[in-house]
Amino acid sequence: MMMRNIFQTILFVLITGVVYSQDLTIHGKVIDAKSNDLLEGAVIRTTSGRGVAANSNGEFTLKYRAPQDTLIVSMLGYKDETRVLTSAHHESTLSIRLTAIENELKVVVISAGKFEQDISEVTVSMEVIPENLVTDKNTVTVDEILQQTPGVSIVNKEPQIRSGSGFSFGAGSRVQILVDDIPVLSGDAGRPTWGFLPVENLSQIEVIKGASSVLYGSAALSGVINLRTAYPTDTSKTVLTLYHGFYSAPQSDSAKYWNSTAMRSGLNFLHSEKFGQLDFVFGASYLGDDGHLGPIKDSTGGFEDKYNPFTADRYNATHRMRMNTNLRYRSKKVVGLSYGLNTNWMLSNSLATLLWENSGTGLYSAYNGSATRTKQTLGTIDPFLVYHSPKGHKHSLRTRWQTLDNDNDNNQGNFSDVYYGEYQYQQNWDSLGIKNFTTTLGVVAIHTDATGELYTGGNPDGNNTANNYATYLQLDRKFFDKLNISAGVRYEYFEINKTSSSKPVFRAGANYQLHKATYVRASYGQGYRFPSIAEKYIVTGLGAINIFPNPDLVAETSYNAEIGIKQGFKIGNFLGFLDIAAFQQEYENFIEFTFGQWKYVSPITGIDDFGRFARELQESIGFKSVNTGKAKIQGLEVSLMGQGNIGQVTIQTLAGYTYTKPQSTSPDYVYGLPPNGEFSNPRIPATYTYATTSSDPTNNILKYRMQHLVRADVSASWRSWMLGISGRYNSHVQNIDRAFGDLEASPMANFKPGLASWRERNTKGDYVFDARIAYELTPRHRFAIIVNNVLNREYAIRPLAIEEPRITVIQYMLSL
């Protein structure tokens, strides 16, 4: 009897153990404890090694073992939550509420690895521009706020990161511009249209400094600028922003030939709301801007001098309307599935100038023939699908059709369609017992059709096509909760008009947490950039300056290496990071937009219209994209970001200093020969090299680079008041194309812009200060005054183009 009871007891324990150790299922939802918003991307794992990420509804389904399993829920910026699981939780639904960490500076970024990471743990240099800074400065176009970013400068609407680019007339960017990970550079020229980007609906702007070609492709040679938009929260949001401003008279009284005051007016609108499973965002923007230059002169020297926000009848004026809609449906039937469509459309009318008339009385006027009126239509349609599986897999398919129509006067119109598709598979390996390991695999295809009067250097009818195919793999793993390792490879194939090229690129990086708030990092990345359609085939002229094609242009390659340290600090309730980085980037077949006397040879003959146009440009002066040999950029950067309270005042700051030494390492490499025709100029050098075409080749400094950049922004908020100050310093551009000076000095030339005298008067660099003050009358009504270029400095970043004088803007914001 006793033996039977013992046997029954043992059998009961064994059966109970089997039952208790079997796989059970739990369902749950992760919620922000304060805002009640659903938290997509939260990591849910068990002590037995299984894990999954919350989907776009904040939901998860996970297998566990009772009674020995404990559930751990974590997310960047939140305190971990734990639950001891029993068999009673089987098939139940848990609500996990996470509490935000208030005493730590948590900045979460996606761009570094295409998944959420704390900025302190990434292996590359990054800066983050928060949404409130964009709003507080009344940012009209994104390039305005980027000028406040350490290490970044904007030269003629072209982004430079750490002197990685010079001046290229808007053709071929070395900085990839993204909106929610999808490229927005034009397919024909590789140029950003800054006014097209949705400033009214930003969560933050992430800037990667350094080669990022593995994840983001050809244009990411020097870095990436990624605009992250915001989806609705559980609380609907409506924001209307109205503003009106006026430009101050320029410092040079003799240069002002008009009487009225140039003005700027505009509005931004945003509404975001959840309708059940549907996320809906609608945004709109309108801008009427006189620009900071003078009104258009007619043949008699007269002009119309009045403000009209619905026209663009002054030099540098813009009239623009834009609307965008984001739709995302979170499926109830298939848990983890979401799909939707985003679209953005813009109509604009602008009058841009390439060259000032002269540096005296014509500083705010345009050189004859250098002004271009553009009536632009630009639109995108972006269908997408994302699926988070219960086992931690993430599948995403993002597609885009982008159409661009630039209806230019002076025979410079162009049209392009871009078709983009990217499939990405991301695996979080927690569910298979490998903690803190993420793999990202992607396939990309891009097709571009471009046509226009600008691109007859490739085909006489101006029709050109480009194809880009790529696949990439990146591995990210965290060891010992201190060491982050990242490595990736990408294979890229390009084809333009049946001329093809391909190459693999690699990257690797490490970040080690040395102490509680001390992080050291090192990274190495390769880059590969195939020239754009515009760089290879553009044929045009602006006044005395022509732009020549170069069908023989080949791809440039580079590598970027960096070491850095990020130190967190806390002063009272003020938290921040101090970052120091040393970097080096080297280029092969470096592409530079170079001025000289060139000969245009038509690749096709026998077509009258094309033949006549080709002969007109057969020998002349102007710019041309050429492979100039080798180059190297070395530098050091110190940046600071922080926020917190000092007493009852909330402080937010972003600042930095960047020093670069951009050099040609093949200064005597011959990349061109001037023609010996009727337009030959004895001042033109016998051979084109870096040394012979530079105005100042001292230390072999590359052209159109600023070696010292200082950026600083500080804002202070107290009760209903906010006060902010921004400062920027750009050092003097040492080296430009020598041909400008040679041409101006020639007694035979009619082109006399006064550039040499301007540069002699301005050798110490330029500093610009902005200020803003705001008052919140009620939580719904906010008024602000923003003054940019407070000191009304007169300066030029790019030769022959004067920057904006002081502009004062009154802003009203209504929030519902």
PDB file of N, CA, C and O in Angstrom, residues 204-250:
ATOM      1  N   GLN A 204      11.527  63.988 -35.427  1.00  0.00           N
ATOM      2  CA  GLN A 204      12.889  64.467 -35.274  1.00  0.00           C
ATOM      3  C   GLN A 204      13.630  64.273 -36.590  1.00  0.00           C
ATOM      4  O   GLN A 204      13.169  63.569 -37.483  1.00  0.00           O
ATOM      5  N   ILE A 205      14.790  64.944 -36.700  1.00  0.00           N
ATOM      6  CA  ILE A 205      15.668  64.791 -37.861  1.00  0.00           C
ATOM      7  C   ILE A 205      16.958  64.157 -37.374  1.00  0.00           C
ATOM      8  O   ILE A 205      17.595  64.648 -36.437  1.00  0.00           O
ATOM      9  N   GLU A 206      17.355  63.043 -38.006  1.00  0.00           N
ATOM     10  CA  GLU A 206      18.557  62.328 -37.622  1.00  0.00           C
ATOM     11  C   GLU A 206      19.634  62.529 -38.689  1.00  0.00           C
ATOM     12  O   GLU A 206      19.370  62.353 -39.883  1.00  0.00           O
ATOM     13  N   VAL A 207      20.816  62.899 -38.261  1.00  0.00           N
ATOM     14  CA  VAL A 207      21.930  63.174 -39.170  1.00  0.00           C
ATOM     15  C   VAL A 207      23.076  62.228 -38.833  1.00  0.00           C
ATOM     16  O   VAL A 207      23.643  62.273 -37.741  1.00  0.00           O
ATOM     17  N   ILE A 208      23.399  61.335 -39.789  1.00  0.00           N
ATOM     18  CA  ILE A 208      24.569  60.453 -39.657  1.00  0.00           C
ATOM     19  C   ILE A 208      25.736  61.115 -40.366  1.00  0.00           C
ATOM     20  O   ILE A 208      25.616  61.526 -41.521  1.00  0.00           O
ATOM     21  N   LYS A 209      26.880  61.198 -39.686  1.00  0.00           N
ATOM     22  CA  LYS A 209      28.061  61.823 -40.260  1.00  0.00           C
ATOM     23  C   LYS A 209      29.106  60.740 -40.517  1.00  0.00           C
ATOM     24  O   LYS A 209      29.629  60.132 -39.593  1.00  0.00           O
ATOM     25  N   GLY A 210      29.351  60.502 -41.809  1.00  0.00           N
ATOM     26  CA  GLY A 210      30.269  59.426 -42.194  1.00  0.00           C
ATOM     27  C   GLY A 210      29.609  58.521 -43.209  1.00  0.00           C
ATOM     28  O   GLY A 210      28.392  58.537 -43.402  1.00  0.00           O
ATOM     29  N   ALA A 211      30.419  57.704 -43.889  1.00  0.00           N
ATOM     30  CA  ALA A 211      29.925  56.843 -44.962  1.00  0.00           C
ATOM     31  C   ALA A 211      28.827  55.914 -44.452  1.00  0.00           C
ATOM     32  O   ALA A 211      28.991  55.237 -43.445  1.00  0.00           O
ATOM     33  N   SER A 212      27.702  55.884 -45.162  1.00  0.00           N
ATOM     34  CA  SER A 212      26.548  55.064 -44.788  1.00  0.00           C
ATOM     35  C   SER A 212      26.016  54.315 -45.993  1.00  0.00           C
ATOM     36  O   SER A 212      24.827  54.028 -46.091  1.00  0.00           O
ATOM     37  N   SER A 213      26.894  53.998 -46.922  1.00  0.00           N
ATOM     38  CA  SER A 213      26.473  53.403 -48.183  1.00  0.00           C
ATOM     39  C   SER A 213      25.927  51.997 -48.027  1.00  0.00           C
ATOM     40  O   SER A 213      25.126  51.546 -48.852  1.00  0.00           O
ATOM     41  N   VAL A 214      26.328  51.255 -46.997  1.00  0.00           N
ATOM     42  CA  VAL A 214      25.854  49.884 -46.851  1.00  0.00           C
ATOM     43  C   VAL A 214      24.342  49.837 -46.690  1.00  0.00           C
ATOM     44  O   VAL A 214      23.657  49.040 -47.333  1.00  0.00           O
ATOM     45  N   LEU A 215      23.785  50.693 -45.858  1.00  0.00           N
ATOM     46  CA  LEU A 215      22.347  50.695 -45.650  1.00  0.00           C
ATOM     47  C   LEU A 215      21.607  51.598 -46.614  1.00  0.00           C
ATOM     48  O   LEU A 215      20.450  51.332 -46.957  1.00  0.00           O
ATOM     49  N   TYR A 216      22.248  52.679 -47.083  1.00  0.00           N
ATOM     50  CA  TYR A 216      21.502  53.703 -47.797  1.00  0.00           C
ATOM     51  C   TYR A 216      21.995  53.985 -49.206  1.00  0.00           C
ATOM     52  O   TYR A 216      21.485  54.879 -49.874  1.00  0.00           O
ATOM     53  N   GLY A 217      22.988  53.282 -49.672  1.00  0.00           N
ATOM     54  CA  GLY A 217      23.330  53.328 -51.079  1.00  0.00           C
ATOM     55  C   GLY A 217      24.259  54.439 -51.502  1.00  0.00           C
ATOM     56  O   GLY A 217      24.929  55.095 -50.700  1.00  0.00           O
ATOM     57  N   SER A 218      24.280  54.678 -52.805  1.00  0.00           N
ATOM     58  CA  SER A 218      25.291  55.477 -53.484  1.00  0.00           C
ATOM     59  C   SER A 218      25.451  56.875 -52.913  1.00  0.00           C
ATOM     60  O   SER A 218      26.557  57.328 -52.665  1.00  0.00           O
ATOM     61  N   ALA A 219      24.343  57.599 -52.714  1.00  0.00           N
ATOM     62  CA  ALA A 219      24.442  59.011 -52.341  1.00  0.00           C
ATOM     63  C   ALA A 219      24.906  59.225 -50.907  1.00  0.00           C
ATOM     64  O   ALA A 219      25.167  60.367 -50.516  1.00  0.00           O
ATOM     65  N   ALA A 220      25.021  58.163 -50.108  1.00  0.00           N
ATOM     66  CA  ALA A 220      25.356  58.311 -48.697  1.00  0.00           C
ATOM     67  C   ALA A 220      26.860  58.272 -48.444  1.00  0.00           C
ATOM     68  O   ALA A 220      27.312  57.793 -47.409  1.00  0.00           O
ATOM     69  N   LEU A 221      27.626  58.810 -49.375  1.00  0.00           N
ATOM     70  CA  LEU A 221      29.078  58.756 -49.282  1.00  0.00           C
ATOM     71  C   LEU A 221      29.604  59.508 -48.060  1.00  0.00           C
ATOM     72  O   LEU A 221      30.554  59.080 -47.413  1.00  0.00           O
ATOM     73  N   SER A 222      29.003  60.651 -47.740  1.00  0.00           N
ATOM     74  CA  SER A 222      29.453  61.461 -46.603  1.00  0.00           C
ATOM     75  C   SER A 222      28.493  61.429 -45.427  1.00  0.00           C
ATOM     76  O   SER A 222      28.826  61.916 -44.353  1.00  0.00           O
ATOM     77  N   GLY A 223      27.295  60.875 -45.636  1.00  0.00           N
ATOM     78  CA  GLY A 223      26.357  60.817 -44.530  1.00  0.00           C
ATOM     79  C   GLY A 223      24.921  60.734 -44.982  1.00  0.00           C
ATOM     80  O   GLY A 223      24.622  60.624 -46.174  1.00  0.00           O
ATOM     81  N   VAL A 224      24.024  60.818 -44.001  1.00  0.00           N
ATOM     82  CA  VAL A 224      22.588  60.658 -44.230  1.00  0.00           C
ATOM     83  C   VAL A 224      21.830  61.680 -43.399  1.00  0.00           C
ATOM     84  O   VAL A 224      22.192  61.957 -42.248  1.00  0.00           O
ATOM     85  N   ILE A 225      20.782  62.254 -43.990  1.00  0.00           N
ATOM     86  CA  ILE A 225      19.837  63.106 -43.265  1.00  0.00           C
ATOM     87  C   ILE A 225      18.475  62.446 -43.400  1.00  0.00           C
ATOM     88  O   ILE A 225      17.935  62.334 -44.499  1.00  0.00           O
ATOM     89  N   ASN A 226      17.929  61.970 -42.284  1.00  0.00           N
ATOM     90  CA  ASN A 226      16.678  61.207 -42.285  1.00  0.00           C
ATOM     91  C   ASN A 226      15.619  61.954 -41.490  1.00  0.00           C
ATOM     92  O   ASN A 226      15.769  62.182 -40.284  1.00  0.00           O
ATOM     93  N   LEU A 227      14.538  62.349 -42.164  1.00  0.00           N
ATOM     94  CA  LEU A 227      13.422  63.003 -41.504  1.00  0.00           C
ATOM     95  C   LEU A 227      12.423  61.941 -41.072  1.00  0.00           C
ATOM     96  O   LEU A 227      11.918  61.180 -41.909  1.00  0.00           O
ATOM     97  N   ARG A 228      12.151  61.885 -39.782  1.00  0.00           N
ATOM     98  CA  ARG A 228      11.187  60.922 -39.256  1.00  0.00           C
ATOM     99  C   ARG A 228       9.873  61.628 -38.966  1.00  0.00           C
ATOM    100  O   ARG A 228       9.822  62.572 -38.175  1.00  0.00           O
ATOM    101  N   THR A 229       8.835  61.198 -39.649  1.00  0.00           N
ATOM    102  CA  THR A 229       7.511  61.783 -39.428  1.00  0.00           C
ATOM    103  C   THR A 229       6.818  61.050 -38.281  1.00  0.00           C
ATOM    104  O   THR A 229       7.251  59.986 -37.838  1.00  0.00           O
ATOM    105  N   ALA A 230       5.704  61.621 -37.808  1.00  0.00           N
ATOM    106  CA  ALA A 230       5.012  61.082 -36.639  1.00  0.00           C
ATOM    107  C   ALA A 230       3.652  60.523 -37.028  1.00  0.00           C
ATOM    108  O   ALA A 230       2.908  61.154 -37.793  1.00  0.00           O
ATOM    109  N   TYR A 231       3.331  59.343 -36.497  1.00  0.00           N
ATOM    110  CA  TYR A 231       1.993  58.784 -36.638  1.00  0.00           C
ATOM    111  C   TYR A 231       1.123  59.268 -35.477  1.00  0.00           C
ATOM    112  O   TYR A 231       1.629  59.725 -34.449  1.00  0.00           O
ATOM    113  N   PRO A 232      -0.194  59.163 -35.605  1.00  0.00           N
ATOM    114  CA  PRO A 232      -1.080  59.655 -34.543  1.00  0.00           C
ATOM    115  C   PRO A 232      -0.904  58.880 -33.243  1.00  0.00           C
ATOM    116  O   PRO A 232      -0.557  57.699 -33.239  1.00  0.00           O
ATOM    117  N   THR A 233      -1.146  59.568 -32.147  1.00  0.00           N
ATOM    118  CA  THR A 233      -1.235  58.926 -30.846  1.00  0.00           C
ATOM    119  C   THR A 233      -2.726  58.706 -30.539  1.00  0.00           C
ATOM    120  O   THR A 233      -3.587  58.937 -31.389  1.00  0.00           O
ATOM    121  N   ASP A 234      -3.031  58.246 -29.326  1.00  0.00           N
ATOM    122  CA  ASP A 234      -4.431  58.006 -28.975  1.00  0.00           C
ATOM    123  C   ASP A 234      -5.220  59.304 -28.827  1.00  0.00           C
ATOM    124  O   ASP A 234      -6.444  59.288 -28.749  1.00  0.00           O
ATOM    125  N   THR A 235      -4.510  60.432 -28.778  1.00  0.00           N
ATOM    126  CA  THR A 235      -5.157  61.738 -28.707  1.00  0.00           C
ATOM    127  C   THR A 235      -5.012  62.443 -30.050  1.00  0.00           C
ATOM    128  O   THR A 235      -3.902  62.574 -30.563  1.00  0.00           O
ATOM    129  N   SER A 236      -6.125  62.868 -30.637  1.00  0.00           N
ATOM    130  CA  SER A 236      -6.055  63.557 -31.924  1.00  0.00           C
ATOM    131  C   SER A 236      -5.316  64.883 -31.768  1.00  0.00           C
ATOM    132  O   SER A 236      -5.266  65.464 -30.685  1.00  0.00           O
ATOM    133  N   LYS A 237      -4.748  65.355 -32.876  1.00  0.00           N
ATOM    134  CA  LYS A 237      -3.921  66.566 -32.830  1.00  0.00           C
ATOM    135  C   LYS A 237      -4.187  67.405 -34.065  1.00  0.00           C
ATOM    136  O   LYS A 237      -4.192  66.897 -35.188  1.00  0.00           O
ATOM    137  N   THR A 238      -4.423  68.693 -33.852  1.00  0.00           N
ATOM    138  CA  THR A 238      -4.581  69.647 -34.946  1.00  0.00           C
ATOM    139  C   THR A 238      -3.747  70.885 -34.624  1.00  0.00           C
ATOM    140  O   THR A 238      -3.876  71.453 -33.534  1.00  0.00           O
ATOM    141  N   VAL A 239      -2.881  71.264 -35.551  1.00  0.00           N
ATOM    142  CA  VAL A 239      -2.011  72.428 -35.353  1.00  0.00           C
ATOM    143  C   VAL A 239      -2.057  73.303 -36.601  1.00  0.00           C
ATOM    144  O   VAL A 239      -1.833  72.815 -37.712  1.00  0.00           O
ATOM    145  N   LEU A 240      -2.350  74.570 -36.402  1.00  0.00           N
ATOM    146  CA  LEU A 240      -2.319  75.561 -37.487  1.00  0.00           C
ATOM    147  C   LEU A 240      -1.287  76.620 -37.129  1.00  0.00           C
ATOM    148  O   LEU A 240      -1.356  77.222 -36.051  1.00  0.00           O
ATOM    149  N   THR A 241      -0.338  76.853 -38.024  1.00  0.00           N
ATOM    150  CA  THR A 241       0.698  77.856 -37.807  1.00  0.00           C
ATOM    151  C   THR A 241       0.621  78.893 -38.916  1.00  0.00           C
ATOM    152  O   THR A 241       0.693  78.562 -40.102  1.00  0.00           O
ATOM    153  N   LEU A 242       0.458  80.159 -38.530  1.00  0.00           N
ATOM    154  CA  LEU A 242       0.437  81.278 -39.471  1.00  0.00           C
ATOM    155  C   LEU A 242       1.636  82.171 -39.188  1.00  0.00           C
ATOM    156  O   LEU A 242       2.008  82.382 -38.023  1.00  0.00           O
ATOM    157  N   TYR A 243       2.252  82.706 -40.241  1.00  0.00           N
ATOM    158  CA  TYR A 243       3.389  83.587 -40.017  1.00  0.00           C
ATOM    159  C   TYR A 243       3.481  84.636 -41.120  1.00  0.00           C
ATOM    160  O   TYR A 243       3.040  84.421 -42.262  1.00  0.00           O
ATOM    161  N   HIS A 244       4.028  85.776 -40.751  1.00  0.00           N
ATOM    162  CA  HIS A 244       4.298  86.848 -41.712  1.00  0.00           C
ATOM    163  C   HIS A 244       5.566  87.561 -41.277  1.00  0.00           C
ATOM    164  O   HIS A 244       5.776  87.831 -40.089  1.00  0.00           O
ATOM    165  N   GLY A 245       6.418  87.842 -42.257  1.00  0.00           N
ATOM    166  CA  GLY A 245       7.680  88.488 -41.932  1.00  0.00           C
ATOM    167  C   GLY A 245       8.119  89.460 -42.998  1.00  0.00           C
ATOM    168  O   GLY A 245       7.548  89.521 -44.092  1.00  0.00           O
ATOM    169  N   PHE A 246       9.148  90.238 -42.675  1.00  0.00           N
ATOM    170  CA  PHE A 246       9.677  91.217 -43.623  1.00  0.00           C
ATOM    171  C   PHE A 246      11.196  91.237 -43.542  1.00  0.00           C
ATOM    172  O   PHE A 246      11.797  91.034 -42.483  1.00  0.00           O
ATOM    173  N   TYR A 247      11.823  91.455 -44.692  1.00  0.00           N
ATOM    174  CA  TYR A 247      13.269  91.552 -44.786  1.00  0.00           C
ATOM    175  C   TYR A 247      13.713  92.977 -44.495  1.00  0.00           C
ATOM    176  O   TYR A 247      13.068  93.945 -44.931  1.00  0.00           O
ATOM    177  N   SER A 248      14.822  93.098 -43.780  1.00  0.00           N
ATOM    178  CA  SER A 248      15.415  94.414 -43.567  1.00  0.00           C
ATOM    179  C   SER A 248      16.168  94.843 -44.817  1.00  0.00           C
ATOM    180  O   SER A 248      16.562  94.018 -45.654  1.00  0.00           O
ATOM    181  N   ALA A 249      16.371  96.151 -44.948  1.00  0.00           N
ATOM    182  CA  ALA A 249      17.171  96.658 -46.062  1.00  0.00           C
ATOM    183  C   ALA A 249      18.600  96.155 -45.920  1.00  0.00           C
ATOM    184  O   ALA A 249      19.118  96.018 -44.804  1.00  0.00           O
ATOM    185  N   PRO A 250      19.278  95.821 -47.017  1.00  0.00           N
ATOM    186  CA  PRO A 250      20.656  95.314 -46.934  1.00  0.00           C
ATOM    187  C   PRO A 250      21.607  96.378 -46.402  1.00  0.00           C
ATOM    188  O   PRO A 250      21.312  97.577 -46.434  1.00  0.00           O
TER     189      PRO A 250
END
